[in-house]
Coordinates of C-alpha atoms and ligand atoms in Angstrom, one line a residue:
X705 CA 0.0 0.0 0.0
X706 CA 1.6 3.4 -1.5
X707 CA 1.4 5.9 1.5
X708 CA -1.1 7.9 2.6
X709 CA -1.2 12.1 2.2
X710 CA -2.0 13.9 5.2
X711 CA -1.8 17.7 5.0
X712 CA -1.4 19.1 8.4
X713 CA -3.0 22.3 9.2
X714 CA -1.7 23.2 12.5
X715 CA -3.1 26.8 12.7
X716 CA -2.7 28.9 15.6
X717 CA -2.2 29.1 19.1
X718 CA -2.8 25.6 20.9
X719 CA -3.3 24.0 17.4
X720 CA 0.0 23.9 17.0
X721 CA 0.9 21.9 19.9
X722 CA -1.9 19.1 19.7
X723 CA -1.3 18.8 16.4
X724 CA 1.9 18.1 16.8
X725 CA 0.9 15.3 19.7
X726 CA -1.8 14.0 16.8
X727 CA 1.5 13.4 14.2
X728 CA 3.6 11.5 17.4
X729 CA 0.4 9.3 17.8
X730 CA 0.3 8.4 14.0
X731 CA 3.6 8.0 13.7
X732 CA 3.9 5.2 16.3
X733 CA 0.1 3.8 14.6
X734 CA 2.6 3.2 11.0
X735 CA 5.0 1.7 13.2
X736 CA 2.5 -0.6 14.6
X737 CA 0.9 -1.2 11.8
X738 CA 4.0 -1.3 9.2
X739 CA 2.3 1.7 7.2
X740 CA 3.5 5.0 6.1
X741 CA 2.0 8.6 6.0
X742 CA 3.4 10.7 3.5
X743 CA 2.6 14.3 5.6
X744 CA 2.8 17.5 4.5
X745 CA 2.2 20.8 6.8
X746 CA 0.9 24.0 5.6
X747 CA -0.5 26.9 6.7
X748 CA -4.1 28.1 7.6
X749 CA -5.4 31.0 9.6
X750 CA -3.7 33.9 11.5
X751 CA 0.2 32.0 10.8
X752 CA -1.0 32.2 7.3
X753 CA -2.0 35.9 7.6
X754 CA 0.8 36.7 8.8
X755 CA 3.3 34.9 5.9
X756 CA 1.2 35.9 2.6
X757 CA -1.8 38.1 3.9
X758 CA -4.4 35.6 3.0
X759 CA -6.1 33.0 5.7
X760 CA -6.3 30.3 3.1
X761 CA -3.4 30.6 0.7
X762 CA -3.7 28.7 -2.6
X763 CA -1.0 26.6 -2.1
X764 CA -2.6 25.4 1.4
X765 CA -6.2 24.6 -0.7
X766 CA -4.6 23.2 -3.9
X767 CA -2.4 20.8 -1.2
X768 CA -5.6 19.5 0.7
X769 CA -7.3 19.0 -2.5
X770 CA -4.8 16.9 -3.4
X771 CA -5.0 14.7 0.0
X772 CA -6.4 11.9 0.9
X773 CA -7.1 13.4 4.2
X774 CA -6.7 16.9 6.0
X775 CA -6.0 17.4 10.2
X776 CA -6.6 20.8 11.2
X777 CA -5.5 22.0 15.3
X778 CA -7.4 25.8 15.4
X779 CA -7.4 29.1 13.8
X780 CA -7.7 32.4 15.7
X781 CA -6.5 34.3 18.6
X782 CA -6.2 38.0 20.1
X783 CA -3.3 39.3 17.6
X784 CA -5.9 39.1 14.8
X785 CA -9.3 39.6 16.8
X786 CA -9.5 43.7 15.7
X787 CA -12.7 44.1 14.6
X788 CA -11.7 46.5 11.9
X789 CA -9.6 43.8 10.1
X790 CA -10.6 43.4 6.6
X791 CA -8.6 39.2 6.9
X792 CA -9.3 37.1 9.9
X793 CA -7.9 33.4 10.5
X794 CA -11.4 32.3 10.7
X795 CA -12.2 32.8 7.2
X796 CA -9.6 30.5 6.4
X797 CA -11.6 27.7 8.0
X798 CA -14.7 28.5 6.1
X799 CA -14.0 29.0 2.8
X800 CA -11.7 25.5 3.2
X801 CA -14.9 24.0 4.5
X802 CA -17.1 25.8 1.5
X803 CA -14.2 24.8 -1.6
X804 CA -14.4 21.3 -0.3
X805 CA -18.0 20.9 0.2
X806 CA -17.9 19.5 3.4
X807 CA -21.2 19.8 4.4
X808 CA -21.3 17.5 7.5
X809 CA -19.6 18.1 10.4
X810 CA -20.0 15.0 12.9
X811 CA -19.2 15.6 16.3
X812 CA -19.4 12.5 18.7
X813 CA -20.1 13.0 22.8
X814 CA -19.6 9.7 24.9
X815 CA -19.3 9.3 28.4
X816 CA -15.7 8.1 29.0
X817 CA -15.6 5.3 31.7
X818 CA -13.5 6.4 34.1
X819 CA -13.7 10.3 33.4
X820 CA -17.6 11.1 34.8
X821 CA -16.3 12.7 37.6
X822 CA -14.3 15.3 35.5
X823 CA -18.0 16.8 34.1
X824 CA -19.6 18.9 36.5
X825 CA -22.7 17.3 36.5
X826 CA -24.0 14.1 38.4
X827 CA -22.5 10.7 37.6
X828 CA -26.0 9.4 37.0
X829 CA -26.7 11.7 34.3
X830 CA -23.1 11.3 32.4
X831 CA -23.7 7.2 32.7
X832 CA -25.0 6.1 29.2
X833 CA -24.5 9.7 27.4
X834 CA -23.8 8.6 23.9
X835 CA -24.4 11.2 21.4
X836 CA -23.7 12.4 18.1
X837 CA -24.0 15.8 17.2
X838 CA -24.4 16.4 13.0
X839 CA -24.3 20.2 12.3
X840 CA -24.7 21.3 8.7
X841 CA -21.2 23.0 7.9
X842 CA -21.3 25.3 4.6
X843 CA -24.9 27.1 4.9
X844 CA -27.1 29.0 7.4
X845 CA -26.2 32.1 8.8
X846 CA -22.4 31.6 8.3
X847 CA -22.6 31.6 4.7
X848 CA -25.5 34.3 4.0
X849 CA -24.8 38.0 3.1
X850 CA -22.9 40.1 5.7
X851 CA -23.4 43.7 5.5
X852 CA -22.0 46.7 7.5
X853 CA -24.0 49.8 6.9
X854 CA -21.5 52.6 8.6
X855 CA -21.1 51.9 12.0
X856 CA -24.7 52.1 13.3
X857 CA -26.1 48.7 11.7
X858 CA -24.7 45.7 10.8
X859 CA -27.0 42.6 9.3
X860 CA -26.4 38.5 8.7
X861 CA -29.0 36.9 6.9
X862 CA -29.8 33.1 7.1
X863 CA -30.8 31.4 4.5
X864 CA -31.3 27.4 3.8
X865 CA -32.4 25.5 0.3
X866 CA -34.1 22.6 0.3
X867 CA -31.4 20.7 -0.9
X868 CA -29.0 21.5 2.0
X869 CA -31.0 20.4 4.5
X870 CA -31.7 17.1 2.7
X871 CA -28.4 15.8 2.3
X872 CA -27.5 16.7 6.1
X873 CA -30.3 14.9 7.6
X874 CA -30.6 12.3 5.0
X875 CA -26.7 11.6 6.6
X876 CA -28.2 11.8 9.9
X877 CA -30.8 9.0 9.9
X878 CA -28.4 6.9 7.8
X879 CA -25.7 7.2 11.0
X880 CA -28.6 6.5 13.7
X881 CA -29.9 3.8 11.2
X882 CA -26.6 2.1 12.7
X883 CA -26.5 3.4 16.1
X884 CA -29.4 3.6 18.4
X885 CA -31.8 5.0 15.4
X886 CA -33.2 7.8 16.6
X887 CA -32.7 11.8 15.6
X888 CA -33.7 14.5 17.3
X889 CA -33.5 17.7 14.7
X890 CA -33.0 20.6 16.1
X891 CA -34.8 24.0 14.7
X892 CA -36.3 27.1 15.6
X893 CA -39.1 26.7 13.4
X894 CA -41.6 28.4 16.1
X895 CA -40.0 32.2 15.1
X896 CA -37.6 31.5 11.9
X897 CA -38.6 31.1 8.2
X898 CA -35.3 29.1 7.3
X899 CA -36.0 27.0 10.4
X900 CA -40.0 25.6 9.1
X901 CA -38.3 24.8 6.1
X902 CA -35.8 22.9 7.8
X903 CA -38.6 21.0 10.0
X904 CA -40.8 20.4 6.9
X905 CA -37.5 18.8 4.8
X906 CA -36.8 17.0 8.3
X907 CA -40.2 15.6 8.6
X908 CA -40.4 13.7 4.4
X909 CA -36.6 12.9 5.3
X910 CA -37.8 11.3 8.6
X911 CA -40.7 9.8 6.6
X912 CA -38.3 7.9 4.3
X913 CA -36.8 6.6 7.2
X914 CA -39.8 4.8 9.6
X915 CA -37.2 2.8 11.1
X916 CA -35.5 5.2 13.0
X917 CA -37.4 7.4 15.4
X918 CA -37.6 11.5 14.8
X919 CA -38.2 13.9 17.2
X920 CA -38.0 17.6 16.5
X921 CA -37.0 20.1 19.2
X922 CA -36.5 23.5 19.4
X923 CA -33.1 25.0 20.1
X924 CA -33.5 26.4 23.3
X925 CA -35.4 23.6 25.0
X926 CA -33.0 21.5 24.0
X927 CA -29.7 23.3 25.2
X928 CA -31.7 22.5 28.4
X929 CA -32.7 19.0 27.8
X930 CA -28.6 18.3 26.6
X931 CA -27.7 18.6 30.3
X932 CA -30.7 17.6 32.6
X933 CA -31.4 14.0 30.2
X934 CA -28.2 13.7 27.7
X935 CA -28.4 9.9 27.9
X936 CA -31.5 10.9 26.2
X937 CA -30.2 11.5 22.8
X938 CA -28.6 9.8 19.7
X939 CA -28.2 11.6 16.9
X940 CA -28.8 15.3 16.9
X941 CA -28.9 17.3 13.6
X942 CA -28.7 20.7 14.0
X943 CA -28.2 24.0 11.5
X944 CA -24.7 25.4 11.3
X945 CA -24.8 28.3 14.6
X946 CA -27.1 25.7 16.5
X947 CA -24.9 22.6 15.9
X948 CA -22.0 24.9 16.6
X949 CA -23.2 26.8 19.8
X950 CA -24.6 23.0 21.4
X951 CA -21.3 20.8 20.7
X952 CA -19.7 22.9 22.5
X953 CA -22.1 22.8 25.4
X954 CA -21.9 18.8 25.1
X955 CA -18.1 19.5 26.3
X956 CA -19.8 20.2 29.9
X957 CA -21.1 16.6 30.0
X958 CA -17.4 15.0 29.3
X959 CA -15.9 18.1 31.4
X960 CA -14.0 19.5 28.7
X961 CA -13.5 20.4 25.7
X962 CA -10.3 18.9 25.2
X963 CA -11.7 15.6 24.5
X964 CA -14.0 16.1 21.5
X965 CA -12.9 15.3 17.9
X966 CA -14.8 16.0 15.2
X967 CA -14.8 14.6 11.4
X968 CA -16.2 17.6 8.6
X969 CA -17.5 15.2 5.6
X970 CA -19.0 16.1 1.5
X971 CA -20.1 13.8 -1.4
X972 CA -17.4 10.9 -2.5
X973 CA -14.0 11.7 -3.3
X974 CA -13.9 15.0 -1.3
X975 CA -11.2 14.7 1.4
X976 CA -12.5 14.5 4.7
X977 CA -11.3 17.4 7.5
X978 CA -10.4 16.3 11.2
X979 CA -10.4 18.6 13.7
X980 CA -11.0 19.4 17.3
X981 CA -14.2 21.1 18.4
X982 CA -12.3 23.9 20.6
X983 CA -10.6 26.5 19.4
X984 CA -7.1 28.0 19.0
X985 CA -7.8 28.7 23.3
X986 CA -5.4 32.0 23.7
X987 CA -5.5 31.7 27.9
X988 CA -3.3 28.5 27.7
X989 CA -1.3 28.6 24.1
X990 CA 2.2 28.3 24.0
X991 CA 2.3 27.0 28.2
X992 CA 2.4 23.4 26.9
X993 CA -0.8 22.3 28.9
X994 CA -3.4 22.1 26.2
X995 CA -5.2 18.4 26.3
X996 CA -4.0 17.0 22.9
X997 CA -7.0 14.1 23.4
X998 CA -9.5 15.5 20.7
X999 CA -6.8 16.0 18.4
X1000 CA -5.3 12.1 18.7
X1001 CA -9.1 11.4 18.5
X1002 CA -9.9 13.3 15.2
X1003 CA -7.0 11.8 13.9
X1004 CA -9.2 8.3 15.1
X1005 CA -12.1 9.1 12.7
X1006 CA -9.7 10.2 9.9
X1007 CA -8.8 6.7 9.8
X1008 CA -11.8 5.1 10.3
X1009 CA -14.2 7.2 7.9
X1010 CA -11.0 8.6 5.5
X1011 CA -8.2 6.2 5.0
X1012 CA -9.9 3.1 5.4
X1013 CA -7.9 1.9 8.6
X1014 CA -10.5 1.1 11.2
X1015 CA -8.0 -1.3 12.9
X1016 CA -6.1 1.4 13.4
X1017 CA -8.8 4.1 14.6
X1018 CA -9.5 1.5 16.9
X1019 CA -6.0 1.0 18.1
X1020 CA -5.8 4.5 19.0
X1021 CA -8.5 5.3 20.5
X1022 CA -8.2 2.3 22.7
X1023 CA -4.7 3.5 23.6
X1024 CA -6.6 7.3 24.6
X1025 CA -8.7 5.2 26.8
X1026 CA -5.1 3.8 28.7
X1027 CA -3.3 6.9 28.4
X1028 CA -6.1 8.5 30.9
X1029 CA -5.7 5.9 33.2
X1030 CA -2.1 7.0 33.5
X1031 CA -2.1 10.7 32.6
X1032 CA -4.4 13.9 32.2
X1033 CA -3.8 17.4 32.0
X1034 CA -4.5 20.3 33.8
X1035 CA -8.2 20.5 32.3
X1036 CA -8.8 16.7 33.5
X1037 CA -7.6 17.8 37.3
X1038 CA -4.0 16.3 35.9
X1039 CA -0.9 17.4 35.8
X1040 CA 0.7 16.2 32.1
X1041 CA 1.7 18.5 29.8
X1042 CA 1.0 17.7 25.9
X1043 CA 3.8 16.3 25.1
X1044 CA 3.6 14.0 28.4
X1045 CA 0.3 13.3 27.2
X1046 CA 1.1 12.6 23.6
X1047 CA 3.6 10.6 25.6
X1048 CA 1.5 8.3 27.3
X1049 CA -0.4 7.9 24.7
X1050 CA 2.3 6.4 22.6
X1051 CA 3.6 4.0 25.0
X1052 CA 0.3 2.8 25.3
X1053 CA 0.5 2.3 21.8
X1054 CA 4.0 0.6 21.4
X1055 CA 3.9 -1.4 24.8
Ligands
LIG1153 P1 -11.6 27.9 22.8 O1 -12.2 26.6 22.4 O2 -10.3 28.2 22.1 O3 -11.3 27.9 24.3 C1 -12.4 27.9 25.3 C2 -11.9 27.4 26.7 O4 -11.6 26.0 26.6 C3 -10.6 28.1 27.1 O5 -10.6 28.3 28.4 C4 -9.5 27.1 26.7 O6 -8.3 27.2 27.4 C5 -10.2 25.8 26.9 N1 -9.7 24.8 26.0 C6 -10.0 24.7 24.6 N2 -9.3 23.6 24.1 C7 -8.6 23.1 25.1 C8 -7.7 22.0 25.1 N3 -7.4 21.2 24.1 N4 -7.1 21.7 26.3 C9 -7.4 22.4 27.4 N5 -8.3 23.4 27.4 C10 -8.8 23.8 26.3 O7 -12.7 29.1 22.5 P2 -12.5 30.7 22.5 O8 -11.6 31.1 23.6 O9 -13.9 31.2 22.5 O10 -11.8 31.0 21.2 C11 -10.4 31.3 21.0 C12 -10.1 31.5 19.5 O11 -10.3 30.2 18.9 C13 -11.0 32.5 18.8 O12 -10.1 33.2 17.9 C14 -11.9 31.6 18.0 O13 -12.4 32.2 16.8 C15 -11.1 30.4 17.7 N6 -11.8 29.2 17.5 C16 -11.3 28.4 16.5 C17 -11.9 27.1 16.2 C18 -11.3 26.3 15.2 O14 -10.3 26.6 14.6 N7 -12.0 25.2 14.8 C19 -12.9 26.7 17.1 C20 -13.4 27.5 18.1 C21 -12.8 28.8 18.3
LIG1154 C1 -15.8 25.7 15.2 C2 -15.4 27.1 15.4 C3 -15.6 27.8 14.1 C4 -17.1 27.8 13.7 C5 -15.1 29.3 14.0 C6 -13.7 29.4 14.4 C7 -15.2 29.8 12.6 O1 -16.2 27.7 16.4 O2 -15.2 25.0 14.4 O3 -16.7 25.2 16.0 O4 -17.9 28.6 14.3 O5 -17.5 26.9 12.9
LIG1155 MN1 -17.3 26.3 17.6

């Protein structure tokens, strides 16, 4: 088997050192496994600002087209946060998202044995809590028609086809078909135009679907219902700010959000795009503390749902799961650093 290309986004602030962790862990998987990865590391977001003015240089797009598979750390931080600026790093991570088409971004929450105590709710509601979070990636709000008008009004718009919604939640009840089959779409359909039309197309998706259970809920109630009943859930498919603003409330239920991956996916022959839920987190970059975990983990689905390696994914992940017992940063109560956790994770995988 020729080897696999990887392009390595690294990006800015923490990114850079759990994605550096995430290489250390595949490096010891080819080892294992007598593979290769052939990677190659670019640049994306405020670091590629800064070296050619542009968030999402050519060269970084034309590479990742040219993948088989792209793992991004974060983009962002204070040193480009002026709201005057014309460029900011998060651009970079859109328009890769919009030029590859990846519409669906998965984002899995379990309860990790061993780790309910690290959430700050009760035990007995973390027990069970599987749950996968499918937020639409290239529409909605995100993608509508921005306009500053002077410095006195400002407007987004939202807007959603048919056809968007469609393929998202088609992708939905196809996952829960295999997992506990049963959706729960979330909306806002009691106040928003875009939001009935995303209930409506959820509803003749649902009805193509009578296997699998769907439940609509509005967005609110359900950033409620995500921590008082989370076992509740299986797959939740959500619009592009909703699915964004709720996986990262989902991090409360595993206690941080150091340990969620996420997998951004489009039609066939795309590449797929790993990355960590969290951001580029500015309070702790460059003190060598950031929780590598959902990194290691993305890089888990990339070889389960990109490069075809499952044995591998679950090699890794299993190694995660004994690397906790051993070691956990500063976010986990711990006292690793990455690389003592990139560490651990390692020899867990070579031992
Ligand atoms: P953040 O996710 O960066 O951080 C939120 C909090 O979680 C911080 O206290 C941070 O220290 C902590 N945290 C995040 N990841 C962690 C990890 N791996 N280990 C330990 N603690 C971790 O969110 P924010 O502070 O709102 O945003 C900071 C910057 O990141 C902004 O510029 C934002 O635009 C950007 N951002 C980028 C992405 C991305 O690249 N996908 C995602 C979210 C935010
Ligand atoms: C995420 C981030 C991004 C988003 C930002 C940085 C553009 O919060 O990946 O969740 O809102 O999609
Ligand atoms: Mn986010």
């Amino acid at each position: 088997m020729s080897a696999q290309k990887i392009v390595l986004l690294p990006g800015d602030g923490i990114g850079v050192e759990i994605v550096a962790e995430a290489k250390k862990a595949l490096d010891a998987l080819a080892k294992r496994f007598g593979r290769s990865f052939d990677f190659d590391e670019r640049l994306i977001g405020g670091a590629a600002i800064d070296a050619t003015g542009d968030p999402l240089p050519e060269e970084t797009l034309a590479a990742c087209r040219g993948a088989d598979a792209i793992l991004l750390g974060a983009v962002g931080g204070p040193k480009w946060d002026d709201p005057k600026a014309k460029v900011r790093p998060e651009q970079g991570l859109l328009r890769i998202r919009k030029a590859l088409g990846l519409y669906a971004n998965l984002r899995p929450v379990k309860a990790w044995p061993g780790l309910e105590d690290a959430s700050p709710l009760r035990r007995e509601r973390i027990e069970g809590v599987d749950l996968l979070f499918v937020r639409e990636l290239t529409g909605g709000i995100y993608f509508g028609e921005p306009r500053e008008e002077g410095s006195e009004r400002a407007l987004d718009t939202m807007v959603y086809t048919r056809p968007e919604v469609e393929r998202v939640v088609e992708l939905a009840f196809r996952l829960a078909a295999e997992r506990k089959k049963h959706v729960t779409s979330i909306d806002k359909a009691n106040v928003l135009a875009s939001m009935r039309l995303w209930r409506t197309v959820a509803t003749e998706v649902g009805a193509r679907h009578p296997d699998v259970k769907l439940e609509h809920q509005l967005v609110d109630s359900m950033a409620m219902r995500l921590v008082t009943s989370p076992a509740d859930f299986d797959v939740v498919v959500a619009g592009n700010m909703f699915g964004d603003i709720l996986s990262d409330e989902g991090a409360v239920l595993t206690g941080t959000l150091g340990l969620l991956p996420s997998a951004s996916l489009g039609d066939p022959g795309a590449p797929g795009l790993y990355e960590p839920i969290h951001g580029s987190a500015p309070d702790i970059a460059g003190k060598g503390v950031a929780n590598p975990v959902a990194t290691v983990l993305s890089a888990a689905m990339m070889l389960r749902l990109s490069l075809d390696q499952a044995e591998a994914a679950d090699a890794l992940e299993v190694a995660v799961q004994q690397a906790l017992t051993k070691a956990r940063t500063r976010d986990l109560g711990g006292d690793a650093s990455t690389a003592a956790m990139g560490d651990a994770i390692v020899a867990a995988l070579l031992g």
